[in-house]
JSON list of C-alpha atoms in Angstrom, two decimals:
[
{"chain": "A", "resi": 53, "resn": "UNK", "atom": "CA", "xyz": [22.23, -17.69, -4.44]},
{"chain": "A", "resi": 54, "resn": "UNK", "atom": "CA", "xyz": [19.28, -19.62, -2.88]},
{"chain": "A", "resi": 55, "resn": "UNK", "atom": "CA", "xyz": [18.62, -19.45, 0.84]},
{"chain": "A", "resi": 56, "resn": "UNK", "atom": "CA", "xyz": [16.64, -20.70, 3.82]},
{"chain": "A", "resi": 57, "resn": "UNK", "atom": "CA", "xyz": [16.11, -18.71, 7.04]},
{"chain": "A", "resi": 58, "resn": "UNK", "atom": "CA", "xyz": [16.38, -20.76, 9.35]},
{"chain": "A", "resi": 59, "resn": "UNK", "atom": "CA", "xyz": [15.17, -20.79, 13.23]},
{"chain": "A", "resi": 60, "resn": "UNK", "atom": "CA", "xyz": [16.17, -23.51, 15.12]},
{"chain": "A", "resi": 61, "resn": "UNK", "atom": "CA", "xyz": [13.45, -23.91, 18.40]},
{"chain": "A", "resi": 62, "resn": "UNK", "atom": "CA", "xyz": [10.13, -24.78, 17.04]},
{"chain": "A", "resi": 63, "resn": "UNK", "atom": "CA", "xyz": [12.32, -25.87, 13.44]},
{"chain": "A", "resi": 64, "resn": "UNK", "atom": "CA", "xyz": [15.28, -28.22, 14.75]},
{"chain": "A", "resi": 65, "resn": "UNK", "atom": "CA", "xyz": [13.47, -29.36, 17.93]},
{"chain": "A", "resi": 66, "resn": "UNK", "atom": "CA", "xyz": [10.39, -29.42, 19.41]},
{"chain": "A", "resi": 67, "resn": "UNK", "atom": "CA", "xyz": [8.94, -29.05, 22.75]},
{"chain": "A", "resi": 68, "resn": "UNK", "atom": "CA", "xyz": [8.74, -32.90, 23.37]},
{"chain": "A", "resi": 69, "resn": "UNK", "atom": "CA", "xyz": [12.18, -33.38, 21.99]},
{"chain": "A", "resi": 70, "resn": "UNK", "atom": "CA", "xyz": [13.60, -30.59, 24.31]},
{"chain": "A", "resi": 71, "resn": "UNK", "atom": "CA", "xyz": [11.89, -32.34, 27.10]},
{"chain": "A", "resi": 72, "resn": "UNK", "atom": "CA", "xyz": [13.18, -35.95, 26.34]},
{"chain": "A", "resi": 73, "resn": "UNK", "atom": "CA", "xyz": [16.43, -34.10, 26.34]},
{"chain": "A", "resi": 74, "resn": "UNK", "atom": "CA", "xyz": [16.08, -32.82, 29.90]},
{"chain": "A", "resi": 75, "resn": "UNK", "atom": "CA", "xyz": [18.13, -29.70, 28.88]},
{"chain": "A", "resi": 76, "resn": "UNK", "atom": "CA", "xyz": [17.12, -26.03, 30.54]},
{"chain": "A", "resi": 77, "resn": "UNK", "atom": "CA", "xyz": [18.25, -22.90, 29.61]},
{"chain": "A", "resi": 78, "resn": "UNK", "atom": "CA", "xyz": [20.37, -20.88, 29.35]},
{"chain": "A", "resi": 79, "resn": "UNK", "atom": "CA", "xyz": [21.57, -21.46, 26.22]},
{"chain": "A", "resi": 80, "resn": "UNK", "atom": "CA", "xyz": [25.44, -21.57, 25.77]},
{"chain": "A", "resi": 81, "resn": "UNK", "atom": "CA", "xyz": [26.74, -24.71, 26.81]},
{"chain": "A", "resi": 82, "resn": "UNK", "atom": "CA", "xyz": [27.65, -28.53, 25.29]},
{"chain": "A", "resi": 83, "resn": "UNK", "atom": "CA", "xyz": [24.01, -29.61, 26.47]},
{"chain": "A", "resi": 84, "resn": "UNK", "atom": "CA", "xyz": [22.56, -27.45, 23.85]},
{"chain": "A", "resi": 85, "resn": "UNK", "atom": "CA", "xyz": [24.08, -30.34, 21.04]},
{"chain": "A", "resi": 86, "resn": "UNK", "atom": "CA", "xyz": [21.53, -32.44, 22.42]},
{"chain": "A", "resi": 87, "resn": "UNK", "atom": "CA", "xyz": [18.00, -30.75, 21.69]},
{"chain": "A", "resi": 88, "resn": "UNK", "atom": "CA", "xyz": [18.97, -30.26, 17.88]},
{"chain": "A", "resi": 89, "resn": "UNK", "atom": "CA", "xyz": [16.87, -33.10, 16.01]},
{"chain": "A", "resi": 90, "resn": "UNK", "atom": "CA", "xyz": [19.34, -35.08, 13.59]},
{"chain": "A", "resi": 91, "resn": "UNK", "atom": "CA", "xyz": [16.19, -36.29, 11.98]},
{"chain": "A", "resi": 92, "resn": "UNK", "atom": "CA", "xyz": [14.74, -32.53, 11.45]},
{"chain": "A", "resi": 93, "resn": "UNK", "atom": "CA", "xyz": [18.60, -31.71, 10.59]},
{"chain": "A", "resi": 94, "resn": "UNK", "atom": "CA", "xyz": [18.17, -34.66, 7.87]},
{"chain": "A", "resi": 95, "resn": "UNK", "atom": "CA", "xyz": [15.09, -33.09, 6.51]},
{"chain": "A", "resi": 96, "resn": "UNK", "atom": "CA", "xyz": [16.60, -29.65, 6.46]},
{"chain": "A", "resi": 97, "resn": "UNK", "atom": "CA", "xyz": [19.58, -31.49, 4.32]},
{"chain": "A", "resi": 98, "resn": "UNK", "atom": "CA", "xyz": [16.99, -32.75, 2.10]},
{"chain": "A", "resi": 99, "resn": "UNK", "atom": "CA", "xyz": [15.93, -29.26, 1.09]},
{"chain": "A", "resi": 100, "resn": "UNK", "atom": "CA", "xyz": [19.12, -28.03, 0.78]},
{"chain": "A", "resi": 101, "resn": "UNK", "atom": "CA", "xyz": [20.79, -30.78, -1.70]},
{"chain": "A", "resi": 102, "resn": "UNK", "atom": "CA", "xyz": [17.49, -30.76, -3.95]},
{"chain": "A", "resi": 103, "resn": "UNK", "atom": "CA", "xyz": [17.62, -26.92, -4.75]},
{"chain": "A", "resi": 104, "resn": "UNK", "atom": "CA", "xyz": [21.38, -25.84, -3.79]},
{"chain": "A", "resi": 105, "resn": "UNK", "atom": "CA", "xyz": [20.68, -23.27, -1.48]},
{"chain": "A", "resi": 106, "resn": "UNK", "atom": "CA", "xyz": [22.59, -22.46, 1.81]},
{"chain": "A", "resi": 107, "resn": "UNK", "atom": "CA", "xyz": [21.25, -21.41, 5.23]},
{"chain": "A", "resi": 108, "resn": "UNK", "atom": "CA", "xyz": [21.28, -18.28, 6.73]},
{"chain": "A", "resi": 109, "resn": "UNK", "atom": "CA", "xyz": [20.69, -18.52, 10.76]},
{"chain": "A", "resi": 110, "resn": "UNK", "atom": "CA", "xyz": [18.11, -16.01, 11.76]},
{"chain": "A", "resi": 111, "resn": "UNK", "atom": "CA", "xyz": [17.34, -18.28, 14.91]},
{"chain": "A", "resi": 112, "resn": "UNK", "atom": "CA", "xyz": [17.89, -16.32, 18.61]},
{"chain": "A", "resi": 113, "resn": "UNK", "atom": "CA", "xyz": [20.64, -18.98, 19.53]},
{"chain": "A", "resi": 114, "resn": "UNK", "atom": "CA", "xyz": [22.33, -16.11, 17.75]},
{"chain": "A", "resi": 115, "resn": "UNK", "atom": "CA", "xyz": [22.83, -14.47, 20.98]},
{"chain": "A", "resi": 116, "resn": "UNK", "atom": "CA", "xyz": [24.44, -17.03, 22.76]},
{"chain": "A", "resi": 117, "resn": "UNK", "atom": "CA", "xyz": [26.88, -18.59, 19.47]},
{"chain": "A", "resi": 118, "resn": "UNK", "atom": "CA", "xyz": [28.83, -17.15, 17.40]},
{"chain": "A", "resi": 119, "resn": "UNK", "atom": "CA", "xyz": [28.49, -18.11, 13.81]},
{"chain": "A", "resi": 120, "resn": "UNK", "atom": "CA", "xyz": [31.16, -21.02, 13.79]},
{"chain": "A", "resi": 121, "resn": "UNK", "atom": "CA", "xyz": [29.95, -21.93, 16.73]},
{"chain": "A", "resi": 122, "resn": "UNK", "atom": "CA", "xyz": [25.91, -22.51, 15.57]},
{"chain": "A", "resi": 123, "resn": "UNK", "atom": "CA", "xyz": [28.09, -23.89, 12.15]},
{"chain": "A", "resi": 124, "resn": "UNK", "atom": "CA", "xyz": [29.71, -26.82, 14.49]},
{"chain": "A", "resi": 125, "resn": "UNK", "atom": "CA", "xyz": [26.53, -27.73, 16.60]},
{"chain": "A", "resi": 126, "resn": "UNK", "atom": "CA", "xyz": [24.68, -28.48, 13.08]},
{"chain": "A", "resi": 127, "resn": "UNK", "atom": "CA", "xyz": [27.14, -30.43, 11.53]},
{"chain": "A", "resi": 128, "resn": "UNK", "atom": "CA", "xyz": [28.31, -31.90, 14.48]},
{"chain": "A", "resi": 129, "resn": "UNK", "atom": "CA", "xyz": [23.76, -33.14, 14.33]},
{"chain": "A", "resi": 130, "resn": "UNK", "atom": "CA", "xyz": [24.67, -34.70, 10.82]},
{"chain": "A", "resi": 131, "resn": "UNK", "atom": "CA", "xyz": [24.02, -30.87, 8.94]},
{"chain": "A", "resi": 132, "resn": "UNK", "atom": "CA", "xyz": [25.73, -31.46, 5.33]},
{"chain": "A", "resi": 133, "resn": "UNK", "atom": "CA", "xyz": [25.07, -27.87, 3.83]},
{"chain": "A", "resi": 134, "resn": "UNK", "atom": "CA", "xyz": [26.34, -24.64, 3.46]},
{"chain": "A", "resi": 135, "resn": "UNK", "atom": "CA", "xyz": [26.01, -21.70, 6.06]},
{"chain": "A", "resi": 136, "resn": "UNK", "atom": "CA", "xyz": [26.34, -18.45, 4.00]},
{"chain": "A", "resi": 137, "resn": "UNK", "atom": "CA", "xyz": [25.61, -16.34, 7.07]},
{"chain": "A", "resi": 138, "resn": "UNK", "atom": "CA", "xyz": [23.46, -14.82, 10.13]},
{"chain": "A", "resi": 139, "resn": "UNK", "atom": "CA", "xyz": [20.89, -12.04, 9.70]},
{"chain": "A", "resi": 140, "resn": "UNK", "atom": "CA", "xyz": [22.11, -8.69, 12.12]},
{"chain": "A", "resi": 141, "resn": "UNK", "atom": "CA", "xyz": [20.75, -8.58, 15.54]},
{"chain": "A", "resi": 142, "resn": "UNK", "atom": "CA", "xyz": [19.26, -5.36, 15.57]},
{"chain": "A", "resi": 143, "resn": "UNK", "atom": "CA", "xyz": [18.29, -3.98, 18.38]},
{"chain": "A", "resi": 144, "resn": "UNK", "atom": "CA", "xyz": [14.27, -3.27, 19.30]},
{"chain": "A", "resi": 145, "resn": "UNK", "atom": "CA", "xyz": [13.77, -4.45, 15.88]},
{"chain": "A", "resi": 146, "resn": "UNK", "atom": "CA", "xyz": [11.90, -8.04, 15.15]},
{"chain": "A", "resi": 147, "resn": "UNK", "atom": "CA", "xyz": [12.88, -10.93, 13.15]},
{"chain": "A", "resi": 148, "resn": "UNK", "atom": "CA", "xyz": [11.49, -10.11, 9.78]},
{"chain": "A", "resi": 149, "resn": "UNK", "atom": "CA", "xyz": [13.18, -6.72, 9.92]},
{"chain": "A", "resi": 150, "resn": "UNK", "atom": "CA", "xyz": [16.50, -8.55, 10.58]},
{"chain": "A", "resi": 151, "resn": "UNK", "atom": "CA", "xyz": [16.06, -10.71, 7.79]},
{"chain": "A", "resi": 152, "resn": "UNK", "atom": "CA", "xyz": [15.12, -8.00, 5.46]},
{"chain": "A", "resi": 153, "resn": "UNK", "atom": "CA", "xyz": [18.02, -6.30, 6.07]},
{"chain": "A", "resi": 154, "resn": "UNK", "atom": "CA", "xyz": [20.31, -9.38, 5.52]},
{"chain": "A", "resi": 155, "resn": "UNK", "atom": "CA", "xyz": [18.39, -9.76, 1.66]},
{"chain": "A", "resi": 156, "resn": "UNK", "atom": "CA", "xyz": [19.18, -5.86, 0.84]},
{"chain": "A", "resi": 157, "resn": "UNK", "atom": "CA", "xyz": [22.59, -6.39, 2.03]},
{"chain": "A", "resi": 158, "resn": "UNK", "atom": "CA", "xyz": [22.46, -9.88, 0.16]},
{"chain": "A", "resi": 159, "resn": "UNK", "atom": "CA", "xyz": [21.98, -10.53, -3.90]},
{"chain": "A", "resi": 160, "resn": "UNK", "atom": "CA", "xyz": [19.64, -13.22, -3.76]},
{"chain": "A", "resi": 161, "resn": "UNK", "atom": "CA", "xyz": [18.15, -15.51, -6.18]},
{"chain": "A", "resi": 162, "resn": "UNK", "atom": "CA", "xyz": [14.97, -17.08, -4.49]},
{"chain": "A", "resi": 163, "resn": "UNK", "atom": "CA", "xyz": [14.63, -17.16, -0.35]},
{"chain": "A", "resi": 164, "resn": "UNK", "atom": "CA", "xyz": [12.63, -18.98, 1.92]},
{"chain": "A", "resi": 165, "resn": "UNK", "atom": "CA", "xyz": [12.03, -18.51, 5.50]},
{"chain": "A", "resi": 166, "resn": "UNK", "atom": "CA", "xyz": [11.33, -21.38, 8.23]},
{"chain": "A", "resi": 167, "resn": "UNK", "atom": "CA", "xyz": [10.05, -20.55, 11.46]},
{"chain": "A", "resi": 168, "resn": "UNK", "atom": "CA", "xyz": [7.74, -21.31, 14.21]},
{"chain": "A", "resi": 169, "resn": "UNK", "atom": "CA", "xyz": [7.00, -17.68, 14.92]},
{"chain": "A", "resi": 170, "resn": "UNK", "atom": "CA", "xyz": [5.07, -15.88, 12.85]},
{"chain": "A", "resi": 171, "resn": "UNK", "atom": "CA", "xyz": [6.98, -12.76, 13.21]},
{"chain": "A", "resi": 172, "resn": "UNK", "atom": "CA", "xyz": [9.46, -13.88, 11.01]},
{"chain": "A", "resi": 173, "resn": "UNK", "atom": "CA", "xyz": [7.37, -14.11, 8.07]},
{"chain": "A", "resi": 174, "resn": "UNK", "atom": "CA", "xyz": [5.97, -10.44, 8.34]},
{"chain": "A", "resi": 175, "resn": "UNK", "atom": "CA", "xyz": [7.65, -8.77, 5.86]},
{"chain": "A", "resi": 176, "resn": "UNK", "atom": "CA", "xyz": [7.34, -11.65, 3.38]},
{"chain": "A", "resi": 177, "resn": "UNK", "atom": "CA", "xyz": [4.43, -13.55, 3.94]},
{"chain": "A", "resi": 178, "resn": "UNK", "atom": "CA", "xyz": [4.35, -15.44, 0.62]},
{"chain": "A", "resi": 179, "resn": "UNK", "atom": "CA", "xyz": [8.12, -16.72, 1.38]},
{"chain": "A", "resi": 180, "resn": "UNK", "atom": "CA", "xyz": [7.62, -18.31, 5.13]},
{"chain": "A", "resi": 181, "resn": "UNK", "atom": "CA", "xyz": [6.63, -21.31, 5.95]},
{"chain": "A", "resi": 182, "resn": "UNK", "atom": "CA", "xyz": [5.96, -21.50, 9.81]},
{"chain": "A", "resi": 183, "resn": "UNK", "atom": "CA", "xyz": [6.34, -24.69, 11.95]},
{"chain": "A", "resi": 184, "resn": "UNK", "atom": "CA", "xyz": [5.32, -25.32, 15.19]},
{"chain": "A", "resi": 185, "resn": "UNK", "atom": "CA", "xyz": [7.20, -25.82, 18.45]},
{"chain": "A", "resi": 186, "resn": "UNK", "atom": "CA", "xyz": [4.70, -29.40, 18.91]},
{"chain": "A", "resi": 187, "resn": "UNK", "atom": "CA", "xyz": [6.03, -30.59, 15.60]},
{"chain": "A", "resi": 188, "resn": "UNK", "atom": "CA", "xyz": [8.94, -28.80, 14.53]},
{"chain": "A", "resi": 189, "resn": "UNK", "atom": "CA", "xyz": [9.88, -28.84, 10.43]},
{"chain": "A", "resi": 190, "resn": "UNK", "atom": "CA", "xyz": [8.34, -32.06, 8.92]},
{"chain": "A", "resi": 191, "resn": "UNK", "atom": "CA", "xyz": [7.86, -33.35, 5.55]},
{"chain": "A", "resi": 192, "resn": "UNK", "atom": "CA", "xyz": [5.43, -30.86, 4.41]},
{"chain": "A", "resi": 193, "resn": "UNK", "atom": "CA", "xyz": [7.39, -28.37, 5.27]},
{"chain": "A", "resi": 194, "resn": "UNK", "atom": "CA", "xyz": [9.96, -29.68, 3.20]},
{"chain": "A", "resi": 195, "resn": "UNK", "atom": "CA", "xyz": [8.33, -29.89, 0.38]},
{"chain": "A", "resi": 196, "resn": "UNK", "atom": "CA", "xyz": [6.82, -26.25, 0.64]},
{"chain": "A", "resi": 197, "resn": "UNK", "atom": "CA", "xyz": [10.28, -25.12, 1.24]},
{"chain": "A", "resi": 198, "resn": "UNK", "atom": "CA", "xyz": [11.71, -26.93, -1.71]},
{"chain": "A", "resi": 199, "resn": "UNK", "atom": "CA", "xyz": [9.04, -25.17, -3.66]},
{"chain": "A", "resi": 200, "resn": "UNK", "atom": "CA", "xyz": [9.26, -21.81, -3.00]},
{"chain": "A", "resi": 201, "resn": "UNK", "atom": "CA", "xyz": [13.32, -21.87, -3.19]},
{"chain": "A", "resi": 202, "resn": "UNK", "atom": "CA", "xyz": [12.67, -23.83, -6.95]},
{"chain": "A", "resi": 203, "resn": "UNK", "atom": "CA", "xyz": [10.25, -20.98, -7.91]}
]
């Protein structure tokens, strides 16, 4: 099994998108449909369908959705792929640790991690490719994805 790690603020949106929006937090409610990217989601498909991995949601939105909820907001933004999960939440523990802990409970094949915080790639710096909450996941980034998930 192939897999991307995938954050959703910073990844799926950006700050101008967000703003465009006019949502505000909290999170947890139908408004949150709207500041998901269909274009970024499109992108995100684009990875997925060229080296047949599936997505596992290590994004905080975790916290307010459960995982058929964050499954309906993404297709429901044109998402075509496969969910095969969400890392843990652990408590006092940071991203990277979370997704570690999903691979040693996980046989997988290749991984790749997307984020716009760093923290995410800390355990495995050679896998993540970080993004930015200004520009959010963009061609490059697909194409860096796409090759570490072929390698």
């Amino acid at each position: 099994m192939r897999v991307v790690f995938l954050d959703f603020d910073g990844v799926l949106n950006t700050r101008e998108y967000v703003r465009r929006a006019g949502w505000e937090p909290p999170l947890g409610s139908e408004r949150d449909l709207n500041i998901l990217d269909p274009v970024a989601v499109e992108l995100l498909n684009g990875v997925l369908e060229a080296t047949a991995a599936s997505v596992v949601i290590s994004s905080s939105w975790r916290a307010a959705y459960q995982e058929p909820g964050l499954c309906s907001l993404l297709e429901r933004r044109g998402f075509r792929g496969r969910v095969a999960g969400v890392t843990p939440q652990l408590v006092g523990r940071r991203r990277s640790a979370e997704i570690g802990q999903w691979l040693v409970d996980h046989a997988v094949e290749a991984f790749a991690i997307v984020d716009d915080d760093p923290d995410a790639g800390a355990e495995h710096p050679t896998r993540f490719v970080q993004t930015t909450f200004e520009e959010g996941l963009a061609p490059a980034h697909a194409e860096q994805l796409v090759r570490l998930l072929r390698a």
